[in-house]
Tab-separated table of C-alpha atoms in Angstrom:
chain	number	residue	atom	x	y	z
A	1205	ASP	CA	-130.794	-38.964	-69.543
A	1206	THR	CA	-130.399	-42.741	-69.198
A	1207	ALA	CA	-133.529	-44.493	-70.442
A	1208	VAL	CA	-133.516	-47.488	-68.097
A	1209	SER	CA	-131.383	-47.152	-64.994
A	1210	GLN	CA	-130.672	-49.729	-62.337
A	1211	THR	CA	-129.013	-49.403	-58.968
A	1212	PRO	CA	-126.716	-50.616	-57.681
A	1213	LYS	CA	-124.396	-51.677	-60.479
A	1214	TYR	CA	-122.609	-54.150	-58.211
A	1215	LEU	CA	-123.927	-55.867	-55.110
A	1216	VAL	CA	-121.847	-58.194	-52.960
A	1217	THR	CA	-123.526	-59.758	-49.963
A	1218	GLN	CA	-123.541	-62.820	-47.766
A	1219	MET	CA	-125.875	-65.768	-47.820
A	1220	GLY	CA	-129.048	-65.262	-45.844
A	1221	ASN	CA	-129.179	-61.490	-46.313
A	1222	ASP	CA	-132.059	-59.555	-47.873
A	1223	LYS	CA	-131.316	-57.077	-50.666
A	1224	SER	CA	-133.116	-54.908	-53.185
A	1225	ILE	CA	-132.358	-53.759	-56.701
A	1226	LYS	CA	-134.068	-50.665	-58.042
A	1227	CYS	CA	-135.071	-49.869	-61.601
A	1228	GLU	CA	-136.474	-46.747	-63.184
A	1229	GLN	CA	-137.357	-45.936	-66.793
A	1230	ASN	CA	-137.998	-42.504	-68.241
A	1231	LEU	CA	-139.293	-43.680	-71.616
A	1232	GLY	CA	-142.967	-43.519	-70.686
A	1233	HIS	CA	-143.298	-47.266	-71.248
A	1234	ASP	CA	-146.098	-49.161	-69.590
A	1235	THR	CA	-144.410	-52.557	-69.232
A	1236	MET	CA	-141.317	-53.454	-67.229
A	1237	TYR	CA	-139.398	-56.687	-66.776
A	1238	TRP	CA	-136.758	-58.409	-64.727
A	1239	TYR	CA	-134.394	-60.831	-66.437
A	1240	LYS	CA	-131.688	-62.993	-64.893
A	1241	GLN	CA	-128.460	-63.698	-66.791
A	1242	ASP	CA	-126.363	-66.554	-65.471
A	1243	SER	CA	-122.613	-67.059	-65.772
A	1244	LYS	CA	-123.039	-68.682	-69.186
A	1245	LYS	CA	-124.863	-65.586	-70.460
A	1246	PHE	CA	-128.199	-67.408	-70.602
A	1247	LEU	CA	-130.979	-64.844	-70.194
A	1248	LYS	CA	-134.277	-65.798	-68.626
A	1249	ILE	CA	-137.342	-63.713	-67.869
A	1250	MET	CA	-138.412	-63.589	-64.234
A	1251	PHE	CA	-141.251	-61.086	-64.016
A	1252	SER	CA	-143.187	-58.624	-66.107
A	1253	TYR	CA	-145.425	-55.783	-64.960
A	1254	ASN	CA	-147.866	-53.815	-67.087
A	1255	ASN	CA	-149.170	-50.599	-65.552
A	1256	LYS	CA	-148.173	-51.803	-62.091
A	1257	GLU	CA	-149.901	-55.162	-62.505
A	1258	LEU	CA	-148.021	-58.443	-62.559
A	1259	ILE	CA	-148.540	-60.174	-65.921
A	1260	ILE	CA	-145.652	-62.647	-66.138
A	1261	ASN	CA	-144.357	-64.612	-63.190
A	1262	GLU	CA	-142.043	-67.389	-64.263
A	1263	THR	CA	-140.980	-70.219	-62.026
A	1264	VAL	CA	-139.016	-68.115	-59.607
A	1265	PRO	CA	-138.562	-68.871	-55.888
A	1266	ASN	CA	-140.930	-66.826	-53.750
A	1267	ARG	CA	-137.857	-65.312	-52.085
A	1268	PHE	CA	-137.934	-62.978	-55.088
A	1269	SER	CA	-140.623	-60.332	-54.865
A	1270	PRO	CA	-141.048	-57.579	-57.427
A	1271	LYS	CA	-142.712	-54.330	-56.481
A	1272	SER	CA	-143.975	-51.653	-58.833
A	1273	PRO	CA	-144.948	-48.430	-57.024
A	1274	ASP	CA	-145.762	-46.781	-60.359
A	1275	LYS	CA	-145.333	-47.666	-64.002
A	1276	ALA	CA	-141.914	-46.015	-64.186
A	1277	HIS	CA	-140.421	-48.141	-61.415
A	1278	LEU	CA	-139.984	-51.855	-60.853
A	1279	ASN	CA	-137.900	-52.948	-57.903
A	1280	LEU	CA	-136.729	-56.456	-57.073
A	1281	HIS	CA	-136.434	-57.588	-53.484
A	1282	ILE	CA	-134.656	-60.822	-52.656
A	1283	ASN	CA	-134.948	-62.504	-49.264
A	1284	SER	CA	-132.595	-65.052	-47.744
A	1285	LEU	CA	-130.051	-64.841	-50.530
A	1286	GLU	CA	-128.425	-68.092	-51.708
A	1287	LEU	CA	-125.210	-68.782	-53.589
A	1288	GLY	CA	-127.207	-69.728	-56.674
A	1289	ASP	CA	-128.713	-66.267	-56.820
A	1290	SER	CA	-125.370	-64.902	-58.014
A	1291	ALA	CA	-125.995	-63.554	-61.510
A	1292	VAL	CA	-126.500	-60.361	-63.445
A	1293	TYR	CA	-130.040	-59.025	-63.156
A	1294	PHE	CA	-131.383	-56.849	-65.957
A	1295	CYS	CA	-134.343	-54.558	-65.854
A	1296	ALA	CA	-136.077	-53.751	-69.140
A	1297	SER	CA	-139.085	-51.837	-70.390
A	1298	SER	CA	-141.272	-51.753	-73.476
A	1299	GLN	CA	-144.393	-50.125	-74.802
A	1300	GLU	CA	-147.271	-52.482	-75.439
A	1301	GLY	CA	-151.003	-52.430	-75.656
A	1302	GLN	CA	-151.177	-50.295	-78.779
A	1303	GLY	CA	-152.026	-53.066	-81.212
A	1304	VAL	CA	-148.458	-53.368	-82.428
A	1305	ARG	CA	-147.121	-56.833	-82.957
A	1306	TYR	CA	-143.999	-56.284	-80.983
A	1307	SER	CA	-142.257	-53.666	-78.986
A	1308	PRO	CA	-138.489	-53.780	-78.581
A	1309	LEU	CA	-137.186	-54.071	-75.069
A	1310	HIS	CA	-134.919	-51.376	-73.679
A	1311	PHE	CA	-132.506	-52.797	-71.133
A	1312	GLY	CA	-130.673	-51.307	-68.213
A	1313	ASN	CA	-126.959	-51.974	-67.795
A	1314	GLY	CA	-127.490	-54.707	-65.247
A	1315	THR	CA	-126.782	-55.338	-61.582
A	1316	ARG	CA	-124.096	-57.900	-60.846
A	1317	LEU	CA	-125.100	-59.719	-57.672
A	1318	THR	CA	-122.480	-61.837	-55.924
A	1319	VAL	CA	-123.525	-63.925	-52.953
A	1320	THR	CA	-120.691	-65.240	-50.780
B	842	GLY	CA	-143.423	-73.545	-75.634
B	843	ASN	CA	-141.297	-71.343	-77.822
B	844	SER	CA	-137.541	-71.825	-77.811
B	845	VAL	CA	-134.447	-70.536	-79.577
B	846	THR	CA	-131.235	-72.390	-80.419
B	847	GLN	CA	-128.078	-70.496	-81.323
B	848	MET	CA	-124.681	-71.712	-82.372
B	849	GLU	CA	-122.238	-71.913	-79.527
B	850	GLY	CA	-119.364	-69.508	-79.389
B	851	PRO	CA	-117.034	-67.953	-79.161
B	852	VAL	CA	-116.782	-67.085	-82.809
B	853	THR	CA	-113.372	-65.583	-83.543
B	854	LEU	CA	-112.805	-63.708	-86.793
B	855	SER	CA	-110.290	-61.369	-88.293
B	856	GLU	CA	-111.369	-57.863	-89.194
B	857	GLU	CA	-113.234	-57.650	-92.525
B	858	ALA	CA	-114.191	-61.342	-92.445
B	859	PHE	CA	-117.715	-62.546	-93.212
B	860	LEU	CA	-119.901	-63.363	-90.230
B	861	THR	CA	-122.716	-65.859	-89.846
B	862	ILE	CA	-124.323	-66.705	-86.511
B	863	ASN	CA	-126.953	-69.405	-86.827
B	864	CYS	CA	-130.294	-69.225	-85.073
B	865	THR	CA	-133.265	-71.563	-85.282
B	866	TYR	CA	-136.507	-71.372	-83.362
B	867	THR	CA	-139.538	-73.423	-82.443
B	868	ALA	CA	-142.822	-71.604	-82.155
B	869	THR	CA	-146.464	-71.816	-83.074
B	870	GLY	CA	-147.929	-69.371	-85.529
B	871	TYR	CA	-145.891	-66.489	-86.838
B	872	PRO	CA	-143.813	-65.028	-84.032
B	873	SER	CA	-141.698	-61.919	-84.361
B	874	LEU	CA	-137.935	-62.535	-84.427
B	875	PHE	CA	-135.129	-60.382	-83.097
B	876	TRP	CA	-131.398	-60.063	-82.736
B	877	TYR	CA	-130.069	-58.241	-79.699
B	878	VAL	CA	-126.446	-57.298	-79.021
B	879	GLN	CA	-124.725	-56.947	-75.650
B	880	TYR	CA	-121.488	-54.990	-75.510
B	881	PRO	CA	-119.184	-55.567	-72.515
B	882	GLY	CA	-120.590	-54.155	-69.298
B	883	GLU	CA	-123.847	-53.050	-70.895
B	884	GLY	CA	-127.413	-54.206	-71.254
B	885	LEU	CA	-128.853	-55.696	-74.410
B	886	GLN	CA	-129.739	-53.462	-77.345
B	887	LEU	CA	-132.051	-54.277	-80.195
B	888	LEU	CA	-129.993	-54.850	-83.346
B	889	LEU	CA	-132.679	-55.808	-85.867
B	890	LYS	CA	-136.050	-57.474	-86.174
B	891	ALA	CA	-138.439	-59.205	-88.580
B	892	THR	CA	-142.138	-59.660	-88.016
B	893	LYS	CA	-143.261	-61.922	-90.871
B	894	ALA	CA	-141.961	-64.618	-93.180
B	895	ASP	CA	-139.355	-63.508	-95.748
B	896	ASP	CA	-138.859	-60.171	-93.996
B	897	LYS	CA	-135.247	-59.058	-93.861
B	898	GLY	CA	-134.148	-57.073	-90.840
B	899	SER	CA	-131.032	-54.938	-91.205
B	900	ASN	CA	-129.019	-52.476	-89.158
B	901	LYS	CA	-125.365	-51.363	-88.955
B	902	GLY	CA	-124.413	-53.715	-91.804
B	903	PHE	CA	-126.016	-56.737	-90.111
B	904	GLU	CA	-128.840	-58.634	-91.802
B	905	ALA	CA	-131.135	-61.526	-90.969
B	906	THR	CA	-133.980	-63.041	-92.992
B	907	TYR	CA	-137.068	-64.637	-91.442
B	908	ARG	CA	-137.210	-68.127	-92.992
B	909	LYS	CA	-140.455	-69.820	-92.057
B	910	GLU	CA	-139.719	-73.001	-94.008
B	911	THR	CA	-136.475	-73.640	-92.114
B	912	THR	CA	-137.530	-71.828	-88.902
B	913	SER	CA	-134.290	-69.884	-89.010
B	914	PHE	CA	-133.138	-66.305	-88.540
B	915	HIS	CA	-129.386	-66.384	-89.160
B	916	LEU	CA	-127.392	-63.209	-88.540
B	917	GLU	CA	-124.902	-62.126	-91.219
B	918	LYS	CA	-122.473	-59.306	-91.831
B	919	GLY	CA	-120.235	-58.969	-94.843
B	920	SER	CA	-117.239	-57.351	-93.157
B	921	VAL	CA	-116.885	-57.320	-89.389
B	922	GLN	CA	-115.012	-54.712	-87.382
B	923	VAL	CA	-113.254	-54.917	-84.028
B	924	SER	CA	-116.072	-52.792	-82.602
B	925	ASP	CA	-118.552	-55.592	-83.437
B	926	SER	CA	-117.050	-57.748	-80.677
B	927	ALA	CA	-119.964	-58.479	-78.361
B	928	VAL	CA	-122.460	-61.169	-77.409
B	929	TYR	CA	-125.345	-61.629	-79.855
B	930	PHE	CA	-128.729	-62.977	-78.795
B	931	CYS	CA	-131.424	-64.332	-81.045
B	932	ALA	CA	-134.952	-64.022	-79.628
B	933	VAL	CA	-138.525	-64.934	-80.449
B	934	MET	CA	-141.605	-63.193	-79.135
B	935	ASP	CA	-144.516	-65.427	-78.272
B	936	SER	CA	-148.222	-64.636	-78.448
B	937	SER	CA	-148.218	-63.247	-74.906
B	938	TYR	CA	-145.479	-60.734	-75.841
B	939	LYS	CA	-142.904	-62.623	-73.818
B	940	LEU	CA	-139.422	-62.464	-75.345
B	941	ILE	CA	-137.550	-65.790	-75.287
B	942	PHE	CA	-133.802	-65.504	-75.776
B	943	GLY	CA	-131.256	-67.935	-77.118
B	944	SER	CA	-128.144	-68.668	-75.108
B	945	GLY	CA	-126.077	-65.982	-76.813
B	946	THR	CA	-123.039	-66.212	-79.100
B	947	ARG	CA	-119.865	-64.338	-78.257
B	948	LEU	CA	-118.113	-62.740	-81.228
B	949	LEU	CA	-114.446	-61.762	-81.013
B	950	VAL	CA	-113.016	-59.753	-83.885
B	951	ARG	CA	-109.235	-59.403	-84.035
B	952	PRO	CA	-107.457	-56.571	-85.844
């Protein structure tokens, strides 16, 4: 009954390959996110989707393309992988749009991507 | 834009010691403030929050007070346990509901 689940947990691949990371949430939230955590633990938002619509798109190379088939899923596809893409990628979800001032994020356990 | 500055770690303490992890922020208006905790091999979990000045967030013995005058939200715990060893992230939510995290502070508690 995991709330936010990501697959795979580990991903090792070579430069130039294309890979995808999948995320699903069963919390009924309407907003989902992708965050990137580098080797120094610094966490930076990449994308945010609300009801399948892109609402946050930070300065991320266009090799990264999020896709949200429905509001419970947000997948991340990465083309032409580079060494610098090695990091831990976290999916998260929250419930917004109800007039509340904040909504805590619920995170998945992360996908450790290693590009060789 | 909004930003968060946390003290660098690692912070190493003996069990039952007092903990303070400093956090200051820059933001316009009155953002909501958060502490998240990341245990090894896991995602981040919300630890506590405060949504207006002078609010005190608390959970699991941890506390933090929203200080508007010093733009700070320091995390404290009176007596840490080995199980508190983790990475702690301070965060501020901006007006577009985007959560901006600090760089994280690793806490190591020794028996």
